[in-house]
Amino acid sequence: MTAHVSDDVLLDLALGEGAASERAHAGSCEACARRVEEARSAVALAQRAEVPEPSPLYWQALRRGVGQRIAEDGQKARRFAILAPLAAAAALTAVLVAAPGLFKKSRVEPGLAAWSALPAEDEDDDLRVLEGMALSGNDLAEWDRTEGLGVYLANLTDDESQVLAEGLRAHGQGGKS
Amino acid sequence: MTSVALAFPPGLASSAVPRSGAELEREAERDAIAASKRGEREAFDVLVERYQRPIYRLCYRYVNNHEDANDLAQEVFLKAWRAIGRFRGESAFSTWLYRIAVNACLNFRARSRPEARELDEALVDPRPGAEWQVVREDDASRVRAAVGRLPDKQRATLILKLFHDLTHEEVAGILGSSVGTVKANLFHALANLRREMTGARQVRS
């Protein structure tokens, strides 16, 4: 081997590695031997950066610290598992409240009106009578609500019937009493 | 290779093949890893006990003080615990753990960057003729500080190779680079370190 050693080989030799042929060359070549020795001194310099040895009790404290961190991490993970669905639901609620227009189009109109035993408001003659009574003020006998409206009307005097009829006309609902 | 006498239960001793201490250690580590994956904390403690010293020392070389090194070492093991389920055994456990540690150290360094005056990569003098003159009166703390000012890749390479006695291949595996890159970074790290320690005074052949 006549060529001088490369940087890679120089490092290997400085670290006590390298092939036998390379070591042989460095041993016989003054220039390479000097470079290897210089590299070794740089390695030795770096190795002076010793780390101060902590107290023997420290390692136990380190393991305890790791254990605590793992335990705390587990608690956080469990809290997250519980709170995450709640947070998601809260976020969804906030979206629904803040942006009602987003879902307007998707609202389904009912195909049939809800059924009721009561007549529709505009077809309820009883309501008209009651409105007429209200407009007639104190000129009508008091309605005993335990009886039906029909019984009340049947018991009205002629004058009272007249007053009620005027009340209904005033309300624009006359002719249907 | 030294064999270890094991206390097998009666009836098993004759069929057992003596195994070396290293084999037993590897087997114990495999068992501890498998149990840790199942969530067994005691098993993970075995791994922490085994690697706490090199991980602490690696962290110390990055942060140069005990408090931060302690904090970082704990963080490394916490990250390892979180991620151990994803450890597939494609590399050695030590390689996987060192990788977590180096990343944690680099992140720490990035967070506290203003303090560090990093050397310029351009300072490297890769010429084969450059000398490695050193100043003998340096103490460990000055050298550590100089190591701390090396560029990230050079620093990681130097620390892993020189202080943790890893092979070039292992360092390459940890840093995710090639062996050639590891060697180049180590060469440059040593050249930079020498330059840093000798100041402007540099003797050339």
Short mmCIF file of C-alpha atoms in Angstrom, two decimals, chain A residues 4-15 17-18 22 31 34-56 58-74 76, chain B residues 41 44-45 48-49 52-53 56-57 60-61 66 69-75 77-78 81-82 126-141 143-144 147 158 161-163 168 180 183-184 186-187 190 193-194 197 205:
data_model
loop_
_atom_site.label_atom_id
_atom_site.label_comp_id
_atom_site.label_asym_id
_atom_site.label_seq_id
_atom_site.Cartn_x
_atom_site.Cartn_y
_atom_site.Cartn_z
CA HIS A 4 -1.52 7.70 2.26
CA VAL A 5 -4.50 6.79 4.40
CA SER A 6 -7.81 8.54 3.76
CA ASP A 7 -9.67 10.54 6.39
CA ASP A 8 -11.99 7.60 7.02
CA VAL A 9 -9.12 5.24 7.61
CA LEU A 10 -7.31 7.87 9.66
CA LEU A 11 -10.28 7.94 12.04
CA ASP A 12 -10.50 4.18 12.20
CA LEU A 13 -6.83 3.96 13.12
CA ALA A 14 -7.17 6.75 15.70
CA LEU A 15 -10.03 4.83 17.29
CA GLU A 17 -9.87 0.13 14.40
CA GLY A 18 -8.88 -0.32 10.77
CA GLU A 22 -3.80 0.06 6.91
CA ALA A 31 3.47 11.26 7.44
CA ARG A 34 2.01 11.57 12.49
CA ARG A 35 -1.55 12.24 11.28
CA VAL A 36 -2.86 9.20 13.12
CA GLU A 37 -1.12 10.34 16.29
CA GLU A 38 -2.63 13.81 15.94
CA ALA A 39 -6.07 12.33 15.40
CA ARG A 40 -5.58 10.17 18.48
CA SER A 41 -4.74 13.27 20.52
CA ALA A 42 -7.95 14.95 19.28
CA VAL A 43 -9.96 11.89 20.30
CA ALA A 44 -8.25 11.98 23.69
CA LEU A 45 -9.10 15.67 23.98
CA ALA A 46 -12.76 14.99 23.27
CA GLN A 47 -12.75 12.18 25.78
CA ARG A 48 -11.69 14.61 28.47
CA ALA A 49 -15.25 15.92 28.44
CA GLU A 50 -16.16 13.63 31.28
CA VAL A 51 -19.57 13.75 32.82
CA PRO A 52 -19.53 14.23 36.60
CA GLU A 53 -20.75 11.06 38.27
CA PRO A 54 -23.94 11.69 40.23
CA SER A 55 -24.52 10.25 43.68
CA PRO A 56 -25.28 6.49 43.71
CA TYR A 58 -29.46 9.48 42.12
CA TRP A 59 -30.29 6.49 39.90
CA GLN A 60 -33.07 5.43 42.22
CA ALA A 61 -34.42 8.98 42.19
CA LEU A 62 -34.28 9.00 38.39
CA ARG A 63 -36.34 5.81 38.19
CA ARG A 64 -38.81 7.22 40.71
CA GLY A 65 -39.10 10.38 38.60
CA VAL A 66 -39.74 8.33 35.47
CA GLY A 67 -42.40 6.36 37.34
CA GLN A 68 -44.13 9.55 38.47
CA ARG A 69 -44.12 10.99 34.98
CA ILE A 70 -45.57 7.82 33.54
CA ALA A 71 -48.29 7.78 36.22
CA GLU A 72 -49.16 11.44 35.57
CA ASP A 73 -49.17 10.79 31.85
CA GLY A 74 -51.59 7.90 32.37
CA LYS A 76 -53.88 12.76 31.73
CA ARG B 41 -44.66 -1.02 34.49
CA PHE B 44 -40.31 -1.18 31.94
CA ASP B 45 -38.50 -0.32 35.17
CA VAL B 48 -35.00 2.05 32.69
CA GLU B 49 -32.54 0.62 35.18
CA GLN B 52 -30.56 5.05 32.74
CA ARG B 53 -26.84 5.63 32.99
CA TYR B 56 -28.38 10.36 31.45
CA ARG B 57 -24.78 10.75 30.32
CA TYR B 60 -25.68 15.60 30.15
CA ARG B 61 -23.29 15.99 27.24
CA HIS B 66 -27.37 17.93 36.00
CA ALA B 69 -29.92 16.23 32.06
CA ASN B 70 -32.17 14.67 34.71
CA ASP B 71 -35.26 16.30 33.21
CA LEU B 72 -34.31 15.22 29.70
CA ALA B 73 -33.49 11.66 30.73
CA GLN B 74 -36.92 11.32 32.36
CA GLU B 75 -38.54 12.75 29.25
CA PHE B 77 -37.99 7.27 29.15
CA LEU B 78 -41.51 8.69 29.21
CA TRP B 81 -42.92 4.14 27.43
CA ARG B 82 -45.51 5.87 25.25
CA PRO B 126 -11.01 18.58 6.03
CA ARG B 127 -7.60 18.67 4.43
CA PRO B 128 -5.63 15.54 5.22
CA GLY B 129 -2.62 17.64 6.16
CA ALA B 130 -4.39 19.55 8.94
CA GLU B 131 -2.85 18.95 12.33
CA TRP B 132 -4.67 17.97 15.51
CA GLN B 133 -2.75 20.15 17.93
CA VAL B 134 -4.41 20.30 21.30
CA VAL B 135 -4.09 22.50 24.33
CA ARG B 136 -3.19 20.30 27.24
CA GLU B 137 -4.37 22.56 30.06
CA ASP B 138 -8.05 22.27 29.13
CA ASP B 139 -10.32 20.89 31.72
CA ALA B 140 -13.38 18.71 31.17
CA SER B 141 -15.77 21.58 31.45
CA VAL B 143 -14.03 20.60 26.43
CA ARG B 144 -17.70 19.90 27.16
CA VAL B 147 -18.42 19.97 22.25
CA LEU B 158 -19.02 12.66 18.37
CA LYS B 161 -19.22 7.37 18.83
CA LEU B 162 -16.70 8.46 21.41
CA PHE B 163 -18.65 8.43 24.64
CA HIS B 168 -20.18 3.51 13.00
CA GLY B 180 -19.79 7.44 5.32
CA LYS B 183 -17.29 9.13 9.55
CA ALA B 184 -17.25 12.49 7.79
CA LEU B 186 -16.84 12.63 13.20
CA PHE B 187 -13.80 13.80 11.29
CA LEU B 190 -12.76 16.43 15.84
CA LEU B 193 -13.12 20.69 18.40
CA ARG B 194 -9.39 20.98 17.99
CA MET B 197 -9.77 24.50 21.78
CA SER B 205 2.47 20.98 8.47
#
